[in-house]
Coordinates of C-alpha atoms in Angstrom, one line a residue:
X1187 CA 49.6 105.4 -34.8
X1188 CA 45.9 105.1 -34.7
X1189 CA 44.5 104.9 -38.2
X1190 CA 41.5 107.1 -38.5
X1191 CA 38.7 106.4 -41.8
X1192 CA 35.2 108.1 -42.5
X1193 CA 32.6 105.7 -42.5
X1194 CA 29.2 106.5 -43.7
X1195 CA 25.7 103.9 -43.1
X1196 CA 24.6 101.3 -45.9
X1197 CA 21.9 102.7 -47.3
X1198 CA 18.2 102.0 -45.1
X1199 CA 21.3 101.4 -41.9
X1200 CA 21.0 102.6 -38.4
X1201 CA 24.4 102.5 -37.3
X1202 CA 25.7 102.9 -33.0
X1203 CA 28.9 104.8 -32.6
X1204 CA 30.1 103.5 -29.4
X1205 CA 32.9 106.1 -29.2
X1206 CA 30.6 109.2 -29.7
X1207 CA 27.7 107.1 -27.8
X1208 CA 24.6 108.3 -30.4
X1209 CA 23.9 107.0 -34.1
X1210 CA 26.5 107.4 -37.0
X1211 CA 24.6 110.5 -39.1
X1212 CA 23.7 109.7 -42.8
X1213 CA 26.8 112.2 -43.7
X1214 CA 29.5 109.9 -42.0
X1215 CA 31.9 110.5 -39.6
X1216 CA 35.4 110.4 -39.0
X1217 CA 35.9 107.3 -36.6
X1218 CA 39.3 105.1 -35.0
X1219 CA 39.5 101.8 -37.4
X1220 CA 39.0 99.2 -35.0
X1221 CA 37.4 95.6 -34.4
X1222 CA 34.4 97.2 -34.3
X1223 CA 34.0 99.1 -37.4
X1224 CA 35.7 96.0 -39.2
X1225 CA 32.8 94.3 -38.3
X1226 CA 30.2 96.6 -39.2
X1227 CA 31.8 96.8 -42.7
X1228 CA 32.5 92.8 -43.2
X1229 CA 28.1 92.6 -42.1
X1230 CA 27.4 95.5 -45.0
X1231 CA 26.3 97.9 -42.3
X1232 CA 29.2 101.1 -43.4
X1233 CA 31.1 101.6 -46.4
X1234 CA 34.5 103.8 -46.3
X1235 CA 34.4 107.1 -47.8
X1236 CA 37.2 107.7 -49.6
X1237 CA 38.2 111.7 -49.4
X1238 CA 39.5 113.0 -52.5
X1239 CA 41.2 116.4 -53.1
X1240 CA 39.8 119.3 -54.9
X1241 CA 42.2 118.6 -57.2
X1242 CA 41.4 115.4 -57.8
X1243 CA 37.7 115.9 -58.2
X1244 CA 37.8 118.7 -60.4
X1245 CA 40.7 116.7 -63.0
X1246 CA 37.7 114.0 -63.3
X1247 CA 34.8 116.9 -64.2
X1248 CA 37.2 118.1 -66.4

C-alpha cells in the first residue's frame, strides 16, 4: 500500500511537485511518500502536516 502524507513548504520555500507537475501551494497538498519528498524534508524544504480530528482539536481548545 502506498502511504500517502500532506506536506506543506518551509516557510520563504518554492517547492516542484513532480507528480502534479506545478509548485506545491502554500496550503499543502496531499502527495505519495517517496524518495523524493524524503529528500525535500531531510534538506528543510516541507514539513508534514499532521491532520487531526475535530475531536481532537476541539478537546485541546477546551
Amino acid at each position: 500500500m502506498t502511504q500517502r502524507i500532506t506536506v506543506v513548504p518551509a516557510e520563504g520555500r518554492t517547492v516542484p511537485d513532480p507528480e502534479a507537475g506545478d509548485l506545491l501551494p502554500v496550503e499543502g497538498r496531499q502527495v505519495t511518500f517517496n524518495a523524493w519528498w524524503q529528500r525535500r524534508q531531510n534538506d528543510g524544504d516541507i514539513t508534514l502536516q499532521t491532520e487531526q480530528s475535530t475531536t481532537t482539536q476541539q478537546a485541546f481548545t477546551a
